[in-house]
Short mmCIF file of C-alpha atoms in Angstrom, two decimals:
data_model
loop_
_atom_site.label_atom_id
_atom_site.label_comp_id
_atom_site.label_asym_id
_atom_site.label_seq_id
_atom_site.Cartn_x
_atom_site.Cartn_y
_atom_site.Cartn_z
CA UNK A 251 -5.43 14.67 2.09
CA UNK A 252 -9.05 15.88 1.20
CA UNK A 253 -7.73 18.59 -0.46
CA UNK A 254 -5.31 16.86 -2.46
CA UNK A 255 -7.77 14.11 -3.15
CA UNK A 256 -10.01 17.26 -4.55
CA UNK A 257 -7.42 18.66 -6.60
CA UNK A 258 -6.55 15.47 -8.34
CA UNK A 259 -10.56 15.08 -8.70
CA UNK A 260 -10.79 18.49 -10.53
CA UNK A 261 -7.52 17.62 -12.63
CA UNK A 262 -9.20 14.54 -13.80
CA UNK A 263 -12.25 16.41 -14.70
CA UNK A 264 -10.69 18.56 -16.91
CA UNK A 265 -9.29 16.02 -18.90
CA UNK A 266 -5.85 14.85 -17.06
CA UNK A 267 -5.76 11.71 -18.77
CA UNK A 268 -5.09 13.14 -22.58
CA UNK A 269 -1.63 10.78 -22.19
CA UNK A 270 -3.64 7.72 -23.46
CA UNK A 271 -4.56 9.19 -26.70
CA UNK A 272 -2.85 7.65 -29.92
CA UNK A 273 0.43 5.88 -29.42
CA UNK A 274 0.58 5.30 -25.99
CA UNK A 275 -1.11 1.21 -26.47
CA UNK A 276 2.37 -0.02 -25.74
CA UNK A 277 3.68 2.63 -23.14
CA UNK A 278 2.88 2.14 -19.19
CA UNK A 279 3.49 4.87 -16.61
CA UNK A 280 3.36 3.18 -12.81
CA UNK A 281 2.97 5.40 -10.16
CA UNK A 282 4.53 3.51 -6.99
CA UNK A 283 3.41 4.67 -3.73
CA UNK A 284 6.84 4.98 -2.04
CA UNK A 285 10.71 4.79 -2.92
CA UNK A 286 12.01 2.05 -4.66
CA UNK A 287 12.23 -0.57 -2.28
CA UNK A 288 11.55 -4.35 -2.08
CA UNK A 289 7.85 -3.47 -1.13
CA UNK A 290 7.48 -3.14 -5.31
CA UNK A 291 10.17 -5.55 -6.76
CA UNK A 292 7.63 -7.50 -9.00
CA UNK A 293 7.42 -4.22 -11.08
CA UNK A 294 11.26 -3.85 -10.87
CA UNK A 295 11.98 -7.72 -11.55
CA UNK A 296 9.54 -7.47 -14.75
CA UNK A 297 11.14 -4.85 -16.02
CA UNK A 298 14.73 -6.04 -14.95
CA UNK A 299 13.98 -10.00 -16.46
CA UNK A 300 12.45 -8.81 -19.79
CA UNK A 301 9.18 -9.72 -18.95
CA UNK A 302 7.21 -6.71 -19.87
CA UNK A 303 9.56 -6.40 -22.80
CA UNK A 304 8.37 -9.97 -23.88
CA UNK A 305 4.95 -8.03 -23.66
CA UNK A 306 5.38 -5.43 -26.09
CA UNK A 307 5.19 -3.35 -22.91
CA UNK A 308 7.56 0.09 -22.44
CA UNK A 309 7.01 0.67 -19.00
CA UNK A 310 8.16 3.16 -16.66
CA UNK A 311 8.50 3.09 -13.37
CA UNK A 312 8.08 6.24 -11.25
CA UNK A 313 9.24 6.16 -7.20
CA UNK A 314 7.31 7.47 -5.17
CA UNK A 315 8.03 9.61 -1.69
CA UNK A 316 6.62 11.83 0.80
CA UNK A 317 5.59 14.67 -1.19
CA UNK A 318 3.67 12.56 -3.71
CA UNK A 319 0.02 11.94 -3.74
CA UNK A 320 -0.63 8.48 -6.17
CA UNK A 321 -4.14 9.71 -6.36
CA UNK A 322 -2.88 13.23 -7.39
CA UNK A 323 -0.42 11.52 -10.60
CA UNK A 324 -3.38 9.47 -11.78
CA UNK A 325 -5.89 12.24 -11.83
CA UNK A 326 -3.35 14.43 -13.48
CA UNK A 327 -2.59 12.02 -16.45
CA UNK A 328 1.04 11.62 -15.13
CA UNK A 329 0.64 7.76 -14.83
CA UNK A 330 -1.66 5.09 -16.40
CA UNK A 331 -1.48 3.16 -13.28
CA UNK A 332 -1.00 3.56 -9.60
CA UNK A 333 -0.16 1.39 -6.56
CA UNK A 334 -2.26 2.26 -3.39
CA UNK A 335 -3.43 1.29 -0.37
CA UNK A 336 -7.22 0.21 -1.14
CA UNK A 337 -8.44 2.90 2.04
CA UNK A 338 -6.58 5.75 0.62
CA UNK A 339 -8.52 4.63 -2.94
CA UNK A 340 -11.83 4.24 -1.93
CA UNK A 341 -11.62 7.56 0.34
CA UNK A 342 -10.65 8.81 -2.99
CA UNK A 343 -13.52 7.52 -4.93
CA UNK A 344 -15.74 8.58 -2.74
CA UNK A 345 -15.21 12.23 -3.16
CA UNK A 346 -14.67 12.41 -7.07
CA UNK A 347 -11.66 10.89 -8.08
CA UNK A 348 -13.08 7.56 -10.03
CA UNK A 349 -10.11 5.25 -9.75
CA UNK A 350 -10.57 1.28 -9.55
CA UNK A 351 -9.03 -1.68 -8.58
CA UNK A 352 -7.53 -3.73 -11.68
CA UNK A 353 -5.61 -5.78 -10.02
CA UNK A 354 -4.24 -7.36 -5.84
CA UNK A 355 -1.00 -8.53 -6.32
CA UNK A 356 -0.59 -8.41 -2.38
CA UNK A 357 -3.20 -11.16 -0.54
CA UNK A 358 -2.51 -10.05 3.58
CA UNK A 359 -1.57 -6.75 5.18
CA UNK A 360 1.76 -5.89 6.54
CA UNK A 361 0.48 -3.13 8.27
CA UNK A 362 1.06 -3.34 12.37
CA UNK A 363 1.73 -1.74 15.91
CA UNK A 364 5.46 -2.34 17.22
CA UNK A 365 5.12 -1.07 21.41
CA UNK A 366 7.71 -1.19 23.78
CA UNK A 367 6.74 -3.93 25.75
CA UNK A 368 7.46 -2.17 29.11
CA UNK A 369 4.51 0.40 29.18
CA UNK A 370 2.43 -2.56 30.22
CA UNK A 371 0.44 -2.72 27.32
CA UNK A 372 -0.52 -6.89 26.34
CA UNK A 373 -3.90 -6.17 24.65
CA UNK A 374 -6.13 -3.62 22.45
CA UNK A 375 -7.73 -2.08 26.06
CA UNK A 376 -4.22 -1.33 27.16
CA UNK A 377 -3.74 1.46 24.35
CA UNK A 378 -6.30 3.85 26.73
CA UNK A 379 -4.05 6.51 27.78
CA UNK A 380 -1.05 5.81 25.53
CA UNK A 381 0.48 7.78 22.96
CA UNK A 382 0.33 6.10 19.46
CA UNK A 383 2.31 7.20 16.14
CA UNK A 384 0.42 6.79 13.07
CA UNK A 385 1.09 7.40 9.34
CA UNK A 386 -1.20 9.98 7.55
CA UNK A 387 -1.69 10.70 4.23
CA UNK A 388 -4.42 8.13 4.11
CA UNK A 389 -2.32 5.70 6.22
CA UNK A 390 -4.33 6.70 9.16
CA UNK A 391 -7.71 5.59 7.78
CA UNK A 392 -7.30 1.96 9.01
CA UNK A 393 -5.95 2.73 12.48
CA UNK A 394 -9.16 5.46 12.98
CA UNK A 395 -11.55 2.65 11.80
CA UNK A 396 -9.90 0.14 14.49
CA UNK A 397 -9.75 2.35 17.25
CA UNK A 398 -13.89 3.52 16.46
CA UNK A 399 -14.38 -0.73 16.29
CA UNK A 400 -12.70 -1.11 19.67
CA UNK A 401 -14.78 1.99 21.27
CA UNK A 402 -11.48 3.76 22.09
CA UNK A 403 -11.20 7.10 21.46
CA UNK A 404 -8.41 9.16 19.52
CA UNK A 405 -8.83 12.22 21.28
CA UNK A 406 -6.39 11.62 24.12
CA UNK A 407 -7.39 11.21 27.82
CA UNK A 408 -7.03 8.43 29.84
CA UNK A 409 -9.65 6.35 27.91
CA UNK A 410 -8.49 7.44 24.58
CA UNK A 411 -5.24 7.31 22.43
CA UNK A 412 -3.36 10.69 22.10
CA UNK A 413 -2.46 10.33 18.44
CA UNK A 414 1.09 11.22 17.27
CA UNK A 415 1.10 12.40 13.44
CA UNK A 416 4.02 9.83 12.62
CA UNK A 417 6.94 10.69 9.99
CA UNK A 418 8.03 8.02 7.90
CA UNK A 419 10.61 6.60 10.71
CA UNK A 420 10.79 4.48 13.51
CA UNK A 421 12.24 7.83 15.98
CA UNK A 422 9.05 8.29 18.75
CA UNK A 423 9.56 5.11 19.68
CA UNK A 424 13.06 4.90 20.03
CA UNK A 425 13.01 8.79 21.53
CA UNK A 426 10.38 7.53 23.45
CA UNK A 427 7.81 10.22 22.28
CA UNK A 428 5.13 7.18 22.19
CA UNK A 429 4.06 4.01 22.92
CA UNK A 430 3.59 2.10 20.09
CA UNK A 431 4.07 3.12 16.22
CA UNK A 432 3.08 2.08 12.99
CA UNK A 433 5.36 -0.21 11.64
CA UNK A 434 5.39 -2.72 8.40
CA UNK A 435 6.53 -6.15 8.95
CA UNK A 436 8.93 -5.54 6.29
CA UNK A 437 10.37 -1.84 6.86
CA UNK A 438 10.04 -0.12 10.03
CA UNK A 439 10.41 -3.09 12.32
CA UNK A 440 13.56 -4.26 11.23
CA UNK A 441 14.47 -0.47 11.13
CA UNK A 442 13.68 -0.82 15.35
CA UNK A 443 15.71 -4.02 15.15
CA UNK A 444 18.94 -2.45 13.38
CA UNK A 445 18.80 0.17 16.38
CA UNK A 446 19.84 -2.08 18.84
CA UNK A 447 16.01 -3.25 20.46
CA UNK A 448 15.74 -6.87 20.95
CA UNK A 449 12.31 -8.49 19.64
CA UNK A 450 12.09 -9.73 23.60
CA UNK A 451 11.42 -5.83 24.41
CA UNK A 452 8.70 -5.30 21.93
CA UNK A 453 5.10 -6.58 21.66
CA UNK A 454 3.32 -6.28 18.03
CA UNK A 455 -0.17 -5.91 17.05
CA UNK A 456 -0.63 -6.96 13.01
CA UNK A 457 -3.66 -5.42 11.60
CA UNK A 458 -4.24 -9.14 10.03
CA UNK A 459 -4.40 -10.76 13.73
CA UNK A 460 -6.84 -7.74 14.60
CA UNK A 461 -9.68 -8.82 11.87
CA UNK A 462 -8.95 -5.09 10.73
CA UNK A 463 -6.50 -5.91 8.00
CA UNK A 464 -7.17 -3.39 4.60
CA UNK A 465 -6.10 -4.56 1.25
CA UNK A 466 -2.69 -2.79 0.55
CA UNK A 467 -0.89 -2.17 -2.61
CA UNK A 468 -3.25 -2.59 -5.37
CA UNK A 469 -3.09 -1.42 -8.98
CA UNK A 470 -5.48 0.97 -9.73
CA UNK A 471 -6.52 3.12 -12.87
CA UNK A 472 -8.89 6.14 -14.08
CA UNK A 473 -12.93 3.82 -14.55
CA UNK A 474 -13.07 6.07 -17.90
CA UNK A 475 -9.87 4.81 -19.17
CA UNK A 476 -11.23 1.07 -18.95
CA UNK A 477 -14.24 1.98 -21.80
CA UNK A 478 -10.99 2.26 -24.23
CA UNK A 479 -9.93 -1.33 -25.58
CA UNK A 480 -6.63 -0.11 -26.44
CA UNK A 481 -5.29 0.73 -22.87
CA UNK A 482 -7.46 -2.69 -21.65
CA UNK A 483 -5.35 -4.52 -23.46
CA UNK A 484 -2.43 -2.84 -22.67
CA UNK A 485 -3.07 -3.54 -18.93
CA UNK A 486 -4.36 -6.70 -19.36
CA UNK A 487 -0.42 -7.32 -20.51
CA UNK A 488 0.80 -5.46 -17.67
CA UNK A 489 -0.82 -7.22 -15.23
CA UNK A 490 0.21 -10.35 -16.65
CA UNK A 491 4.07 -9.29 -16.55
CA UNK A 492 3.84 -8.02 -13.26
CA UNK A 493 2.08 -11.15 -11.90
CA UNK A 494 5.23 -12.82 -13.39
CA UNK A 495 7.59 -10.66 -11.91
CA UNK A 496 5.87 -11.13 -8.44
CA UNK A 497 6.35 -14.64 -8.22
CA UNK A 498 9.99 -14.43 -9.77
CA UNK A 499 10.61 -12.47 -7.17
CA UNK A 500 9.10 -14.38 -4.44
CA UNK A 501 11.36 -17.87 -5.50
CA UNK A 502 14.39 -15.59 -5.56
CA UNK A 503 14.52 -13.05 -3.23
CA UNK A 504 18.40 -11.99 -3.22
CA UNK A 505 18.33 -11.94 -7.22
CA UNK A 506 14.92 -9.47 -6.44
CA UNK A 507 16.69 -7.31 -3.80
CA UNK A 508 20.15 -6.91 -6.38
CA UNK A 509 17.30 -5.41 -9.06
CA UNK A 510 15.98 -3.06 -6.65
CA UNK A 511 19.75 -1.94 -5.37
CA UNK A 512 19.91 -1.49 -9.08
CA UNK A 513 17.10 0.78 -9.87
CA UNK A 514 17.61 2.80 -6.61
CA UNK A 515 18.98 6.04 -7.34
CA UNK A 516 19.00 7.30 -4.39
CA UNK A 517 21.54 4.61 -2.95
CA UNK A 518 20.20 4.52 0.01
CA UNK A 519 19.05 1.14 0.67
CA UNK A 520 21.01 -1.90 1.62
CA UNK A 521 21.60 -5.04 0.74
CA UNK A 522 20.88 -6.57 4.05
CA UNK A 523 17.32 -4.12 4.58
CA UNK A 524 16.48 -5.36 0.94
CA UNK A 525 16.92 -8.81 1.70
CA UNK A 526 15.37 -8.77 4.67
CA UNK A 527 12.40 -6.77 3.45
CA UNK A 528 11.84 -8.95 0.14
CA UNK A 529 11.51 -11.99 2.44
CA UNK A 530 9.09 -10.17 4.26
CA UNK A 531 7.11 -9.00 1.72
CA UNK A 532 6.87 -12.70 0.11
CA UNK A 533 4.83 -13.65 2.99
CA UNK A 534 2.23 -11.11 1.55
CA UNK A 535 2.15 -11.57 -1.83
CA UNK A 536 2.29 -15.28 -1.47
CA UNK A 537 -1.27 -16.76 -2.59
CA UNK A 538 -2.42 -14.01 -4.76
CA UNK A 539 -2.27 -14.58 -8.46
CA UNK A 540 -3.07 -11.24 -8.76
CA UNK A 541 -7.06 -11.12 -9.09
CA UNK A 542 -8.76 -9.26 -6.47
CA UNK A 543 -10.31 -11.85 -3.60
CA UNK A 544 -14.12 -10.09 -3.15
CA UNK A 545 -14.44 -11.38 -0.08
CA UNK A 546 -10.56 -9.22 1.32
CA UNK A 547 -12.50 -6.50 -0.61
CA UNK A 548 -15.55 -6.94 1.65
CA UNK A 549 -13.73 -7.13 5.09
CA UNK A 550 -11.74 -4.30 3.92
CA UNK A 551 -15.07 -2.58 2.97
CA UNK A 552 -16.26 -3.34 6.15
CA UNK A 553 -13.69 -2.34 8.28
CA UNK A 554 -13.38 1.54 6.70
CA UNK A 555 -17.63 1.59 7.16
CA UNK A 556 -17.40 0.51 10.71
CA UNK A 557 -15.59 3.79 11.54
CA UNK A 558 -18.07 4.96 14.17
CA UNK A 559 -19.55 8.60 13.49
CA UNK A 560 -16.64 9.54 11.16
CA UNK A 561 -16.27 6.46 8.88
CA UNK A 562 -13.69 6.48 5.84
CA UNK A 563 -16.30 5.59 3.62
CA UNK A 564 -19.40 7.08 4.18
CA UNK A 565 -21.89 4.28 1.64
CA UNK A 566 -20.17 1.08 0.47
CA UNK A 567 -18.64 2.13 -2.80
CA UNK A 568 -20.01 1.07 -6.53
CA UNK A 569 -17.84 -0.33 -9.06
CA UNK A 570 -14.57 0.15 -7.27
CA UNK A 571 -12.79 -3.18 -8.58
CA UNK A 572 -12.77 -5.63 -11.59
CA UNK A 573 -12.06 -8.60 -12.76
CA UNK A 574 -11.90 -7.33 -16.13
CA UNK A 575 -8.22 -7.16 -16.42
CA UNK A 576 -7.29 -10.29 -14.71
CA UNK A 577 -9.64 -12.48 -16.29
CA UNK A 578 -7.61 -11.69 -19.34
CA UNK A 579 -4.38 -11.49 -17.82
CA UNK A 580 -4.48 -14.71 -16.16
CA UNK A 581 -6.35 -17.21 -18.34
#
């Protein structure tokens, strides 16, 4: 991740971002931060209901996957905007890459631990000696903050975690490889679900219940591109059509899953998973109008500090969000 992170922060330093020169103010690259999935159907809705249109907005939308690095597209000038997970972004910031939160269309954290229920574990001390599965790629950073918080170590033993580098799946816990696992209330633990595990067998930890909850899934640009009032304006309309597509999407969540079956071209979602997940991921967009709460920044700030002798952040960041945008947007 570092080294990625450094790329991208050299490839913005040697001028990446030449794609916002003349005739680009009505042209919008998003960078999402995973496949298309019901996790970003305000972008999808916007652009499926004519709302960015209505705009004067072109905007494409670019999946993301496993192999892509949101941090890496930004720096490189291959998107205007990105979707990230506010850790992953301020670890960023922090060593070069100058990106900043524009806009939080998602208000609480999905993130959470699914465990099988029989290993005995009921609380946060019981993880001493387990076997966890956690996401990297700057998934890990809130998990490594939590466990620092709690005194636990992540070096194995019988006071520590052993930590199992986790694939994008839900298999070590159904092979049995680990404990627990990194799951989103709106993906991976339905995914356990569909496998034939009842909820009866499973106890959950969500990051929100913890007090460790990070800010997920903001929209983030290049600081230098905000100086230019053309490409201010243009994401002050973004933003605005987004916001509109998010709470389209959260009054009509089968109409928002059909849009995202529709721009999936990989075909491999469901109808059922997209339902499910969009109903799911209401719950977290619900009471965000899209303007960044400072005081979800600070707790998330907080959190990645408290991260023992090898914090995510190492100083509390400067100029890492705005208002800018959604003042605009939303008045």
């Amino acid at each position: 991740m570092k080294k990625m992170i450094m790329a991208a922060a050299l490839a913005a330093s040697m001028g990446g971002t030449t794609a916002y020169a003349d005739g680009h103010a009505n042209t919008v690259t998003l960078q999402l931060q995973w496949v298309t999935q019901a996790q970003f159907a305000g972008y999808y809705v916007a652009l499926d209901k004519g709302f960015y249109e209505a705009e004067g907005l072109d905007v494409t939308v670019l999946a993301g996957g496993p192999d892509i690095a949101p941090p890496q597209v930004l720096a490189g000038g291959g998107a205007d905007a990105m979707l990230n997970w506010m850790p992953s972004a301020l670890a960023a910031r922090e060593k070069g890459l100058p990106v900043v939160n524009i806009a939080q269309p998602f208000k609480t954290s999905g993130l959470m631990l699914t465990c099988w229920k029989d290993t005995g574990i009921t609380s946060v001390a019981d993880f001493k000696g387990k076997t966890i599965g956690v996401w990297f790629f700057g998934n890990e950073y809130p998990f490594l903050s939590w466990m620092s918080q709690e005194g636990i170590s992540t070096d194995g033993g019988e006071d520590g975690v052993t930590v199992l580098k986790q694939g994008f799946n839900v298999d070590p816990l159904l092979n049995r490889e680990a404990d627990c696992i990194s799951t989103m209330t709106y993906n991976e633990y339905g995914q356990v679900l569909d496998a034939g595990v009842s909820p009866d067998e499973l106890v959950t930890f969500k990051y929100e219940e913890q007090g460790v909850a990070t800010l997920e899934d903001g929209i983030y640009v290049l600081e230098e591109n905000l100086d230019d009032p053309v490409f201010v304006d243009k994401m002050v309309r973004f933003v605005r059509a987004s916001m509109e597509g998010w709470k389209y999407a959260e009054a009509n969540p089968e109409e928002a899953a059909g849009i995202i079956l529709d721009n999936d071209e990989t075909g491999a979602q469901t109808e059922a998973a997209q339902v499910r997940m969009m109903g799911e991921i209401a719950k977290l967009t619900a009471g965000s109008n899209g303007a960044l709460d400072p005081a979800d920044y600070e707790r998330t700030v907080a959190t990645l500090l408290a991260g023992g002798s090898d914090p995510v952040i190492s100083a509390a960041p400067e100029g890492a969000w705005t208002h800018m945008i959604t003042d605009q947007a939303l008045n």
